[in-house]
Amino acid sequence: MYKIGILLLDRDFEHDVYELIKAFYPEAEIHTFYEKEEGEYDLFFKVERQDDHFLISYECEERKGKASAGIIEGQSGKEDRDALLSCSPESVHELRKANKDSLKYALYHVLTKLTGRTLPWGNLTGIRPAKLAMGMLESGMKNTEIAQEMRERYLVSPKKTALAIAIANREREILKEIDYEHGYSLYVGIPFCPSICLYCSFSSYPLKLWKTRVDEYLDAVCKEIRAVAGMMKGRKLDTVYIGGGTPTTLEPDQLKRLLDTLGEAFGFDGLLEFTIEAGRPDSITREKLAAIREFPVTRISVNPQTMNQKTLEIIGRRHTVEQTKEAFYLARDLGYNNINMDLIVGLPGEGLSMVENTLAQVRELSPDSLTVHSLAVKRAARLNMFKDKYQEMTFENNQEIMDRTMQTAYEMEMSPYYLYRQKNMKGNFENVGYAKVDKAGIYNILIMEEKQPIIALGAGGSSKLVFDHGKRIERVENVKDVTNYITRIDEMIERKRAGITAWL
């Protein structure tokens, strides 16, 4: 295992330094510390602040060197830092951002020199690229000016720059009628699944172990629904998204109970979008889809992830490719005219030919939107927790694969409408949503762009309270554990009440 050490004598941007180095060395074992420690490392970095610049030192067996990054005036010393206390929050934020960008720019060039390669998204870490482009667009910048900024300041490739700008423009058009100040969206989480996928890090629970407690869980969710509806009176509900887990693990009568409660508490008039993730094909039945059709649900997902049977078995999805097709055609037969499909590229053992097989079969089904995820193995996923067991598996993602998914989306008359990135993505790429005209997922854009409050209900729900004209965001978290959520539901409700009262 390649070992990297990072000595951070200045800790202002330690997370950004770590993430950028990790992006160039995704398989390395990386250690960070704040004072010199003994140890053997294949590559060693030191980051420190010296008067008017950051100094980056690096050393490995083949070479060593230094690079510097200028510190923007205003943060060069103690007196200036104290003076910042009297500045506006916006000024402090802009100074800090400028210094972070300066450090990352210099570090990126060091890493490019050491590895001989570049990254498709340049030195962007922990940033939603489309949100960055959207911010520049809303500030009055032209597309050409945004492109120059992304290429020169953030070192983003021309192809990814064009993608981010195209998505930002489409998002802006889709959201133009939404009242951010007085509107909000609602998320309801159903944390049960038929089985837990190998890569999953969500708060999901196998249904067979929890089947007897699903009604208890719904009791708690319905109580939270009614309470939150009272708290949000006077605001317009724009979108509703029921996700998970797998919402269609609920039986038809349980689905009706949940949807009836939502209708009674919030009403469905004026909704711009109402999505339910049908998700796993092995959870979908005619009876469940018929129950959902009794309500004004406008969009569902039928998510294969892959159309290669061998891969489905490896990743723990206990359904067949044929079940995916049957579920999709069943939904069409029942009148669903906005169906999304999720795919993951970079799954174990899948190269270009297997991805092309998936894309060919999806193209035959002709969904209304397609979300292409680059595999991101998070800390809580079984694939990471038991990585020794899976170390012989190959995980391939590259620009050719990403280009092929985009080409297929275009062939289905879809264009990109939202984009986000995650840590530890294979190939350092992105997740992209493609949609036909008028079929884009509005909720997906809202949660990425953080334009309005999104109230999240259920176990593991993380509400984003957006306020001060979009300049501030506070989170209100529900506990992840289902039993704790059920027994502490009154506490979860009071957490929301306190947050909504204080910030909205």
PDB file of N, CA, C and O in Angstrom, residues 304-307 324-325 328 341-343 355-367 369-370 408 412 414:
ATOM      1  N   PRO A 304     -32.343   0.072 -12.321  1.00  0.00           N
ATOM      2  CA  PRO A 304     -31.614  -1.190 -12.491  1.00  0.00           C
ATOM      3  C   PRO A 304     -30.178  -1.138 -11.981  1.00  0.00           C
ATOM      4  O   PRO A 304     -29.633  -2.145 -11.557  1.00  0.00           O
ATOM      5  N   GLN A 305     -29.521   0.028 -12.048  1.00  0.00           N
ATOM      6  CA  GLN A 305     -28.085   0.238 -11.790  1.00  0.00           C
ATOM      7  C   GLN A 305     -27.214  -0.403 -12.861  1.00  0.00           C
ATOM      8  O   GLN A 305     -26.243   0.185 -13.319  1.00  0.00           O
ATOM      9  N   THR A 306     -27.536  -1.624 -13.270  1.00  0.00           N
ATOM     10  CA  THR A 306     -26.846  -2.296 -14.370  1.00  0.00           C
ATOM     11  C   THR A 306     -27.820  -3.280 -14.993  1.00  0.00           C
ATOM     12  O   THR A 306     -28.757  -3.741 -14.329  1.00  0.00           O
ATOM     13  N   MET A 307     -27.587  -3.592 -16.270  1.00  0.00           N
ATOM     14  CA  MET A 307     -28.402  -4.616 -16.934  1.00  0.00           C
ATOM     15  C   MET A 307     -27.567  -5.860 -17.211  1.00  0.00           C
ATOM     16  O   MET A 307     -27.863  -6.643 -18.114  1.00  0.00           O
ATOM     17  N   THR A 324     -36.440  -6.081 -14.166  1.00  0.00           N
ATOM     18  CA  THR A 324     -36.349  -4.642 -14.417  1.00  0.00           C
ATOM     19  C   THR A 324     -37.225  -4.259 -15.598  1.00  0.00           C
ATOM     20  O   THR A 324     -37.997  -3.289 -15.545  1.00  0.00           O
ATOM     21  N   LYS A 325     -37.111  -5.020 -16.675  1.00  0.00           N
ATOM     22  CA  LYS A 325     -37.902  -4.728 -17.866  1.00  0.00           C
ATOM     23  C   LYS A 325     -39.402  -4.882 -17.586  1.00  0.00           C
ATOM     24  O   LYS A 325     -40.219  -4.055 -18.017  1.00  0.00           O
ATOM     25  N   PHE A 328     -40.671  -1.946 -15.586  1.00  0.00           N
ATOM     26  CA  PHE A 328     -40.760  -0.742 -16.404  1.00  0.00           C
ATOM     27  C   PHE A 328     -42.003  -0.781 -17.296  1.00  0.00           C
ATOM     28  O   PHE A 328     -42.781   0.189 -17.347  1.00  0.00           O
ATOM     29  N   MET A 341     -34.604   6.229 -14.725  1.00  0.00           N
ATOM     30  CA  MET A 341     -33.811   5.031 -14.434  1.00  0.00           C
ATOM     31  C   MET A 341     -32.436   5.479 -13.961  1.00  0.00           C
ATOM     32  O   MET A 341     -31.832   6.382 -14.545  1.00  0.00           O
ATOM     33  N   ASP A 342     -31.941   4.854 -12.891  1.00  0.00           N
ATOM     34  CA  ASP A 342     -30.603   5.122 -12.358  1.00  0.00           C
ATOM     35  C   ASP A 342     -29.636   4.043 -12.826  1.00  0.00           C
ATOM     36  O   ASP A 342     -29.956   2.845 -12.769  1.00  0.00           O
ATOM     37  N   LEU A 343     -28.452   4.471 -13.242  1.00  0.00           N
ATOM     38  CA  LEU A 343     -27.373   3.548 -13.578  1.00  0.00           C
ATOM     39  C   LEU A 343     -26.142   3.918 -12.774  1.00  0.00           C
ATOM     40  O   LEU A 343     -25.960   5.075 -12.395  1.00  0.00           O
ATOM     41  N   VAL A 355     -20.868  -1.860 -19.885  1.00  0.00           N
ATOM     42  CA  VAL A 355     -21.658  -0.627 -19.780  1.00  0.00           C
ATOM     43  C   VAL A 355     -22.457  -0.416 -21.060  1.00  0.00           C
ATOM     44  O   VAL A 355     -23.628  -0.027 -21.022  1.00  0.00           O
ATOM     45  N   GLU A 356     -21.839  -0.695 -22.213  1.00  0.00           N
ATOM     46  CA  GLU A 356     -22.558  -0.556 -23.478  1.00  0.00           C
ATOM     47  C   GLU A 356     -23.740  -1.501 -23.566  1.00  0.00           C
ATOM     48  O   GLU A 356     -24.798  -1.148 -24.120  1.00  0.00           O
ATOM     49  N   ASN A 357     -23.612  -2.698 -23.013  1.00  0.00           N
ATOM     50  CA  ASN A 357     -24.744  -3.636 -22.976  1.00  0.00           C
ATOM     51  C   ASN A 357     -25.898  -3.057 -22.161  1.00  0.00           C
ATOM     52  O   ASN A 357     -27.062  -3.110 -22.577  1.00  0.00           O
ATOM     53  N   THR A 358     -25.565  -2.481 -20.998  1.00  0.00           N
ATOM     54  CA  THR A 358     -26.599  -1.845 -20.171  1.00  0.00           C
ATOM     55  C   THR A 358     -27.279  -0.713 -20.929  1.00  0.00           C
ATOM     56  O   THR A 358     -28.508  -0.608 -20.967  1.00  0.00           O
ATOM     57  N   LEU A 359     -26.476   0.135 -21.547  1.00  0.00           N
ATOM     58  CA  LEU A 359     -27.024   1.289 -22.252  1.00  0.00           C
ATOM     59  C   LEU A 359     -27.915   0.874 -23.417  1.00  0.00           C
ATOM     60  O   LEU A 359     -28.958   1.498 -23.675  1.00  0.00           O
ATOM     61  N   ALA A 360     -27.543  -0.174 -24.121  1.00  0.00           N
ATOM     62  CA  ALA A 360     -28.350  -0.648 -25.252  1.00  0.00           C
ATOM     63  C   ALA A 360     -29.723  -1.109 -24.778  1.00  0.00           C
ATOM     64  O   ALA A 360     -30.751  -0.827 -25.424  1.00  0.00           O
ATOM     65  N   GLN A 361     -29.763  -1.819 -23.647  1.00  0.00           N
ATOM     66  CA  GLN A 361     -31.043  -2.314 -23.147  1.00  0.00           C
ATOM     67  C   GLN A 361     -31.897  -1.188 -22.574  1.00  0.00           C
ATOM     68  O   GLN A 361     -33.124  -1.196 -22.707  1.00  0.00           O
ATOM     69  N   VAL A 362     -31.251  -0.215 -21.951  1.00  0.00           N
ATOM     70  CA  VAL A 362     -31.995   0.947 -21.444  1.00  0.00           C
ATOM     71  C   VAL A 362     -32.568   1.755 -22.605  1.00  0.00           C
ATOM     72  O   VAL A 362     -33.706   2.232 -22.548  1.00  0.00           O
ATOM     73  N   ARG A 363     -31.790   1.887 -23.674  1.00  0.00           N
ATOM     74  CA  ARG A 363     -32.264   2.637 -24.835  1.00  0.00           C
ATOM     75  C   ARG A 363     -33.525   1.993 -25.427  1.00  0.00           C
ATOM     76  O   ARG A 363     -34.449   2.681 -25.869  1.00  0.00           O
ATOM     77  N   GLU A 364     -33.601   0.677 -25.399  1.00  0.00           N
ATOM     78  CA  GLU A 364     -34.795  -0.018 -25.890  1.00  0.00           C
ATOM     79  C   GLU A 364     -36.019   0.299 -25.033  1.00  0.00           C
ATOM     80  O   GLU A 364     -37.134   0.409 -25.537  1.00  0.00           O
ATOM     81  N   LEU A 365     -35.813   0.456 -23.725  1.00  0.00           N
ATOM     82  CA  LEU A 365     -36.926   0.777 -22.835  1.00  0.00           C
ATOM     83  C   LEU A 365     -37.380   2.220 -23.011  1.00  0.00           C
ATOM     84  O   LEU A 365     -38.554   2.541 -22.842  1.00  0.00           O
ATOM     85  N   SER A 366     -36.448   3.110 -23.321  1.00  0.00           N
ATOM     86  CA  SER A 366     -36.716   4.534 -23.551  1.00  0.00           C
ATOM     87  C   SER A 366     -37.368   5.213 -22.341  1.00  0.00           C
ATOM     88  O   SER A 366     -38.508   5.682 -22.414  1.00  0.00           O
ATOM     89  N   PRO A 367     -36.645   5.300 -21.227  1.00  0.00           N
ATOM     90  CA  PRO A 367     -37.172   6.056 -20.079  1.00  0.00           C
ATOM     91  C   PRO A 367     -37.215   7.548 -20.399  1.00  0.00           C
ATOM     92  O   PRO A 367     -36.699   7.989 -21.427  1.00  0.00           O
ATOM     93  N   SER A 369     -36.087   9.946 -18.226  1.00  0.00           N
ATOM     94  CA  SER A 369     -34.861  10.552 -17.714  1.00  0.00           C
ATOM     95  C   SER A 369     -33.928   9.445 -17.273  1.00  0.00           C
ATOM     96  O   SER A 369     -34.346   8.304 -17.026  1.00  0.00           O
ATOM     97  N   LEU A 370     -32.650   9.788 -17.207  1.00  0.00           N
ATOM     98  CA  LEU A 370     -31.619   8.812 -16.881  1.00  0.00           C
ATOM     99  C   LEU A 370     -30.601   9.486 -15.972  1.00  0.00           C
ATOM    100  O   LEU A 370     -30.096  10.563 -16.291  1.00  0.00           O
ATOM    101  N   THR A 408     -25.466   8.072 -25.382  1.00  0.00           N
ATOM    102  CA  THR A 408     -26.722   7.309 -25.334  1.00  0.00           C
ATOM    103  C   THR A 408     -27.873   8.194 -24.878  1.00  0.00           C
ATOM    104  O   THR A 408     -28.988   8.113 -25.416  1.00  0.00           O
ATOM    105  N   MET A 412     -31.358   9.258 -26.965  1.00  0.00           N
ATOM    106  CA  MET A 412     -32.727   9.129 -26.440  1.00  0.00           C
ATOM    107  C   MET A 412     -33.406  10.490 -26.294  1.00  0.00           C
ATOM    108  O   MET A 412     -34.411  10.615 -25.617  1.00  0.00           O
ATOM    109  N   MET A 414     -32.363  13.146 -24.730  1.00  0.00           N
ATOM    110  CA  MET A 414     -32.199  13.717 -23.401  1.00  0.00           C
ATOM    111  C   MET A 414     -31.005  14.661 -23.398  1.00  0.00           C
ATOM    112  O   MET A 414     -30.062  14.475 -24.164  1.00  0.00           O
TER     113      MET A 414
END
